[in-house]
Short mmCIF file of C-alpha atoms in Angstrom, two decimals:
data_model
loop_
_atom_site.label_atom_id
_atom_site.label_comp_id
_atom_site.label_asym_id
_atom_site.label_seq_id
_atom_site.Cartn_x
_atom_site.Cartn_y
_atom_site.Cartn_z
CA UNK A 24 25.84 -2.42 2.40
CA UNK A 25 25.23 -1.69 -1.36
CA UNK A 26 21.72 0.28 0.13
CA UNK A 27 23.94 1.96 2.91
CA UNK A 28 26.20 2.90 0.34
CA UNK A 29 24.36 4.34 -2.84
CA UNK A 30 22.16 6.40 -0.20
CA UNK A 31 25.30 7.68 1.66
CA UNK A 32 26.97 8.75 -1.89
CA UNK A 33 23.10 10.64 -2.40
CA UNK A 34 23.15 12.38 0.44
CA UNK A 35 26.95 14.04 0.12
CA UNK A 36 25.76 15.20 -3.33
CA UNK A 37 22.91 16.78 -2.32
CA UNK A 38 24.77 18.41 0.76
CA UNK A 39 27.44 19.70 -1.50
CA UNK A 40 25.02 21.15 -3.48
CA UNK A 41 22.40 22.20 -1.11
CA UNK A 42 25.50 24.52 0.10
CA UNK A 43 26.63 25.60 -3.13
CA UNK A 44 22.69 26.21 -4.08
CA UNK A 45 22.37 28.70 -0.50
CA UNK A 46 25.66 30.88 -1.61
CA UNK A 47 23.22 32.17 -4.69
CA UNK A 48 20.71 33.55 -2.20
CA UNK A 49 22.20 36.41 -2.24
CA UNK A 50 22.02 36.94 -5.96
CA UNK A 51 17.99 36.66 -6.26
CA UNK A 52 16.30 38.78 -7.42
CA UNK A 53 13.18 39.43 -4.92
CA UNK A 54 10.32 37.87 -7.28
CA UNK A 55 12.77 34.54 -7.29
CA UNK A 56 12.66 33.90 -3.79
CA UNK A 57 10.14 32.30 -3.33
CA UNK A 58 10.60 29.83 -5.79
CA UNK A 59 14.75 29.46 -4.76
CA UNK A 60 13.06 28.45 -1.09
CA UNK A 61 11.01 25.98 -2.48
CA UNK A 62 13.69 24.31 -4.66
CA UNK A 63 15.86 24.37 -1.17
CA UNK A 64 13.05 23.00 0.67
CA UNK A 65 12.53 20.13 -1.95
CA UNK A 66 16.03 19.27 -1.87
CA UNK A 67 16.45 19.29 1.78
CA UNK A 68 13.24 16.58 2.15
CA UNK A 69 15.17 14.33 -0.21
CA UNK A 70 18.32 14.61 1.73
CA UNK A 71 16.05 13.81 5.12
CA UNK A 72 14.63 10.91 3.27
CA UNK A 73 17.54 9.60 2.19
CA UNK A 74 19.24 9.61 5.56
CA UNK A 75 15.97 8.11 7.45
CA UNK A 76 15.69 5.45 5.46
CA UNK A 77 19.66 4.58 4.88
CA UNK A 78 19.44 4.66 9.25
CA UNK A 79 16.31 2.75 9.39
CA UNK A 80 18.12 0.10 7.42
CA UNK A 81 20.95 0.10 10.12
CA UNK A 82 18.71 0.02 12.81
CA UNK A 83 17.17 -2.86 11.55
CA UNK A 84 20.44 -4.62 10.76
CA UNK A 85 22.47 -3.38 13.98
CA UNK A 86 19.56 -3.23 16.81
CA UNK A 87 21.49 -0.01 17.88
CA UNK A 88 19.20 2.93 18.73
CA UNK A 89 21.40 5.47 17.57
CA UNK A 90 20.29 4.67 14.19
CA UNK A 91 16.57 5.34 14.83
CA UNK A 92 17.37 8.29 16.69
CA UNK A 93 19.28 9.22 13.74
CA UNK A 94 16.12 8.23 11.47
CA UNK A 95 13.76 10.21 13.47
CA UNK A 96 15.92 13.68 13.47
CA UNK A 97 15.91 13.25 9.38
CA UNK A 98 11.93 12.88 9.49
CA UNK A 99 11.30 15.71 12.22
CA UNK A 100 13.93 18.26 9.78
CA UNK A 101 11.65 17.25 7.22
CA UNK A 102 8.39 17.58 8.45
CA UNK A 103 9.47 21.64 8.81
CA UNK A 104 10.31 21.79 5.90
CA UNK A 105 7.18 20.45 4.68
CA UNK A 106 4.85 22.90 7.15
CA UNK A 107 7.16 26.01 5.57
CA UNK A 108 6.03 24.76 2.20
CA UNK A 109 1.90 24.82 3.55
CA UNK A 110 1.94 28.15 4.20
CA UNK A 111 3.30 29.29 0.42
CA UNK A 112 0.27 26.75 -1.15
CA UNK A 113 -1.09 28.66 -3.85
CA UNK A 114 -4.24 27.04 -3.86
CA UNK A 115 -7.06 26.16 -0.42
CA UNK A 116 -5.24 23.55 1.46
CA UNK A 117 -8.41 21.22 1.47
CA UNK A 118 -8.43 21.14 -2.33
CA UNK A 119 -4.42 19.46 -2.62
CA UNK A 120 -3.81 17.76 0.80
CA UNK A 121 -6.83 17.12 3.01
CA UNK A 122 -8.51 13.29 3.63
CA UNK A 123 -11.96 13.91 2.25
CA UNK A 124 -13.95 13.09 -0.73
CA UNK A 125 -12.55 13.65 -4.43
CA UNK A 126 -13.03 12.72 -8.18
CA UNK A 127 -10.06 9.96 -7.80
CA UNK A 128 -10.44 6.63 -6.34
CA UNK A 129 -8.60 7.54 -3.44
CA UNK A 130 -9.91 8.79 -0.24
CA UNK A 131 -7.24 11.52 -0.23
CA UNK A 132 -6.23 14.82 -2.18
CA UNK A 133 -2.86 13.89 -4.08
CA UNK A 134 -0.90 16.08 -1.31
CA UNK A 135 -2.09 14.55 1.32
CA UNK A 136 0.70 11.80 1.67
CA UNK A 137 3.10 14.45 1.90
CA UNK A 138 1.02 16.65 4.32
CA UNK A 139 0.43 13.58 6.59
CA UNK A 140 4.40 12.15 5.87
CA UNK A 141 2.44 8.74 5.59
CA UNK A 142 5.70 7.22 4.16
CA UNK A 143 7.89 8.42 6.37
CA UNK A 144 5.65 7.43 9.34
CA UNK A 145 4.74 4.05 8.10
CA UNK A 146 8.82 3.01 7.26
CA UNK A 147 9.65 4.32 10.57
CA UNK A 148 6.84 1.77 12.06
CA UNK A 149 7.92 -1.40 10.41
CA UNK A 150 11.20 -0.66 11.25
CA UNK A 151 10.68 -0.34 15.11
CA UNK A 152 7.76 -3.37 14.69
CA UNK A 153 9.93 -5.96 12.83
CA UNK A 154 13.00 -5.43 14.86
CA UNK A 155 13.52 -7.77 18.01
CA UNK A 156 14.29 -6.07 21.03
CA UNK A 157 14.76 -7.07 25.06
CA UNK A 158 11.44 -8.59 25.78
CA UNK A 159 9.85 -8.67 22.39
CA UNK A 160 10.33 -10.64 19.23
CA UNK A 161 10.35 -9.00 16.09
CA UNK A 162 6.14 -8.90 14.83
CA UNK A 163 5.38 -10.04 11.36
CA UNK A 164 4.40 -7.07 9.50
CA UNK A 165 1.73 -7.41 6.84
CA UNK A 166 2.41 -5.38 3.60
CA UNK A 167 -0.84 -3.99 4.02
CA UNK A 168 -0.14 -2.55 7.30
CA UNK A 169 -1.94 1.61 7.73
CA UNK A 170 -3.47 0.32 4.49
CA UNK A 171 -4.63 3.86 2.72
CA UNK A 172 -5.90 1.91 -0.67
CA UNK A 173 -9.09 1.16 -1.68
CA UNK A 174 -8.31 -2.03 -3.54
CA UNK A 175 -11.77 -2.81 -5.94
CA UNK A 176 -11.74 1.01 -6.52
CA UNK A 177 -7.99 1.09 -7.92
CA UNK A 178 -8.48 -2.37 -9.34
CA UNK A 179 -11.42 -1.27 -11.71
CA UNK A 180 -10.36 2.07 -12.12
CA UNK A 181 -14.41 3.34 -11.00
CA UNK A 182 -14.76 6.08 -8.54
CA UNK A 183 -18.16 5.06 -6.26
CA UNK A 184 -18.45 1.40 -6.19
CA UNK A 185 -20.32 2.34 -2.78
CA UNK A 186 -21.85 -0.85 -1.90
CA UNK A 187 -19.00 -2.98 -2.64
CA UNK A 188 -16.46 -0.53 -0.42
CA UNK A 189 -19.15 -0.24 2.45
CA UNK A 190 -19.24 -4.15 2.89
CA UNK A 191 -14.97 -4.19 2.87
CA UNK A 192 -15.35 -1.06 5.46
CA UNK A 193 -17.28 -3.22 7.64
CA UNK A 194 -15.11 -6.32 6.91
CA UNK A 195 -11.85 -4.19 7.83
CA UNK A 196 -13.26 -2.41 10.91
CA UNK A 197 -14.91 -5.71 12.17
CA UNK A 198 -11.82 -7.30 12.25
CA UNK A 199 -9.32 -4.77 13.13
CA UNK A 200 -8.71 -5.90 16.64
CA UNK A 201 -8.30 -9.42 16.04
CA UNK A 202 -4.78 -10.39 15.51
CA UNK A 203 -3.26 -12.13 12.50
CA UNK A 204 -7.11 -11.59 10.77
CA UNK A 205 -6.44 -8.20 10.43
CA UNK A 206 -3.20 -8.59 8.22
CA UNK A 207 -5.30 -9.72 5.63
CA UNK A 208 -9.03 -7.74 6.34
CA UNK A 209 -6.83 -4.16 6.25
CA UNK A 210 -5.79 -5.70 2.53
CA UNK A 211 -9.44 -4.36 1.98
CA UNK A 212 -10.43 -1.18 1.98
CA UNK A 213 -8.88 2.50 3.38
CA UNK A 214 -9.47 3.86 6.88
CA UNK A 215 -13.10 5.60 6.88
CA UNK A 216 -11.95 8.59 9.10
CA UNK A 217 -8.48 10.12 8.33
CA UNK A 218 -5.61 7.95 10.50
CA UNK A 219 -3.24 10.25 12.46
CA UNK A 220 0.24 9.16 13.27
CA UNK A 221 2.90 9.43 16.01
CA UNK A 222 6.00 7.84 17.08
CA UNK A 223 6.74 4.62 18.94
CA UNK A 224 8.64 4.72 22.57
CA UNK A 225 12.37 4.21 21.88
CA UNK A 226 12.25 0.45 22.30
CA UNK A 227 15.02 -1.29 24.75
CA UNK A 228 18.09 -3.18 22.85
CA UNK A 229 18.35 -7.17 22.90
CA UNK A 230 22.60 -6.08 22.59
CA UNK A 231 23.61 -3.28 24.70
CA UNK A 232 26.48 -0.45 23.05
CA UNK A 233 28.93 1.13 25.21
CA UNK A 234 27.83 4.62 23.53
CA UNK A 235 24.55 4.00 23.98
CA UNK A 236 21.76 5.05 27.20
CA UNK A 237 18.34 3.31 27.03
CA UNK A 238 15.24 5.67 26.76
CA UNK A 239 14.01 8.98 25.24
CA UNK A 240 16.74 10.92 25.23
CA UNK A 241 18.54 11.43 21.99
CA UNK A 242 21.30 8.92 21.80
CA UNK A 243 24.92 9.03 21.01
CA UNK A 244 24.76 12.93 19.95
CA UNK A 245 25.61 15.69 20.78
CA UNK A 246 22.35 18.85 20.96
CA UNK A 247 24.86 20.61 18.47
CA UNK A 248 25.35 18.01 16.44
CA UNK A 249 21.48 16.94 16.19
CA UNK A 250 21.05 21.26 15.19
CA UNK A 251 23.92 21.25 12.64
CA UNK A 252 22.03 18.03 11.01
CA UNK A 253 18.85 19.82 10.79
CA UNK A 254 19.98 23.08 9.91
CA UNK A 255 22.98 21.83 7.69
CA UNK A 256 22.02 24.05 4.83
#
């Protein structure tokens, strides 16, 4: 409840000022605009975040799908405003947000959380994974789980420790299909080829909701109340 509620007290602000910051479009001048959409863009991925994971939280606490639904809008209003942002880089894409080679210990450019919405994917993954539903009990869910780090790289702070990281590689990938194992093998070392993400099946509810319909389509709201939420600024 105290989550629920400092995220639900967040996201009015920002949606009171999100529409107070729109009304001064019309006062920029022409060189500003581009900068006034990206401060509108930033703040609307905050308010998306905030609401995914404030309904992930209910999901997980309520079982009710409406919640994930909910959680799932939020991420898919943010991922356009993310892809609007791409297009106004002001620098190569490859060099800020591909998965490739770099002077960090990291396998990734420093935008390339963002680009992939790793976060947003991974949160909504444990949320669907560790909540029981008709058929299934929850999974444990190791806190390594879509492990991106490279953990003797970021522990010593040494770019290239090449042997070492091929031998956790082959540790990792030898064991990635063996269950329980792998919670602690993915502990070891980042994906070699850059992971791709997508979105679970609605799953079916241990406790059925009057309001609620099992399946894909978009539960408990309306199709103009799912556009006002993505368009509400």
């Amino acid at each position: 409840n105290r989550v629920s509620g400092t995220l639900t007290r967040l996201e009015t602000v920002l949606a009171t000022a999100l529409k107070q910051l729109s009304s001064l479009r019309e006062h920029i001048e022409p060189n500003g605009i581009s900068l006034f959409e990206e401060l509108m863009d930033a703040s609307n991925v905050t308010l998306f975040r905030s609401l995914q994971i404030r309904s992930l939280y209910e999901y997980a606490g309520t079982r009710d799908n409406r919640h994930l639904i909910l959680a799932q809008h939020a991420l898919d209003g943010a991922k356009e405003c993310i892809q609007r942002r791409e297009l106004d880089y002001r620098v190569p894409f490859s060099w800020v947000a591909s998965w490739s080679d770099n002077p960090t210990v990291y396998r990734y450019r420093y935008l390339w959380t963002v680009k992939s919405m790793y976060y947003w994917w991974r949160d909504e993954a444990i949320a669907i994974l560790s909540t029981p539903t008709r058929g299934r009990t929850p999974q444990f869910v190791s806190p390594c789980f879509r492990n991106i780090q490279i953990a003797v790289e970021e522990l010593s702070q040494f770019h290239g420790i090449y042997s070492v990281d091929r031998l956790l590689q082959l540790i990792r990938d030898s064991f990635k299909d063996i269950p329980f194992v792998h919670d602690l093998t993915d502990c070891f070392s980042a994906p070699k080829e850059e992971p791709m993400y997508d979105r679970f099946p609605i799953p079916k509810l241990l406790v059925e909701h009057k309001s609620s319909k099992v399946g894909t389509e978009l539960i408990g709201f309306s199709a103009r109340e799912l556009d006002q939420l993505r368009h509400a600024t």
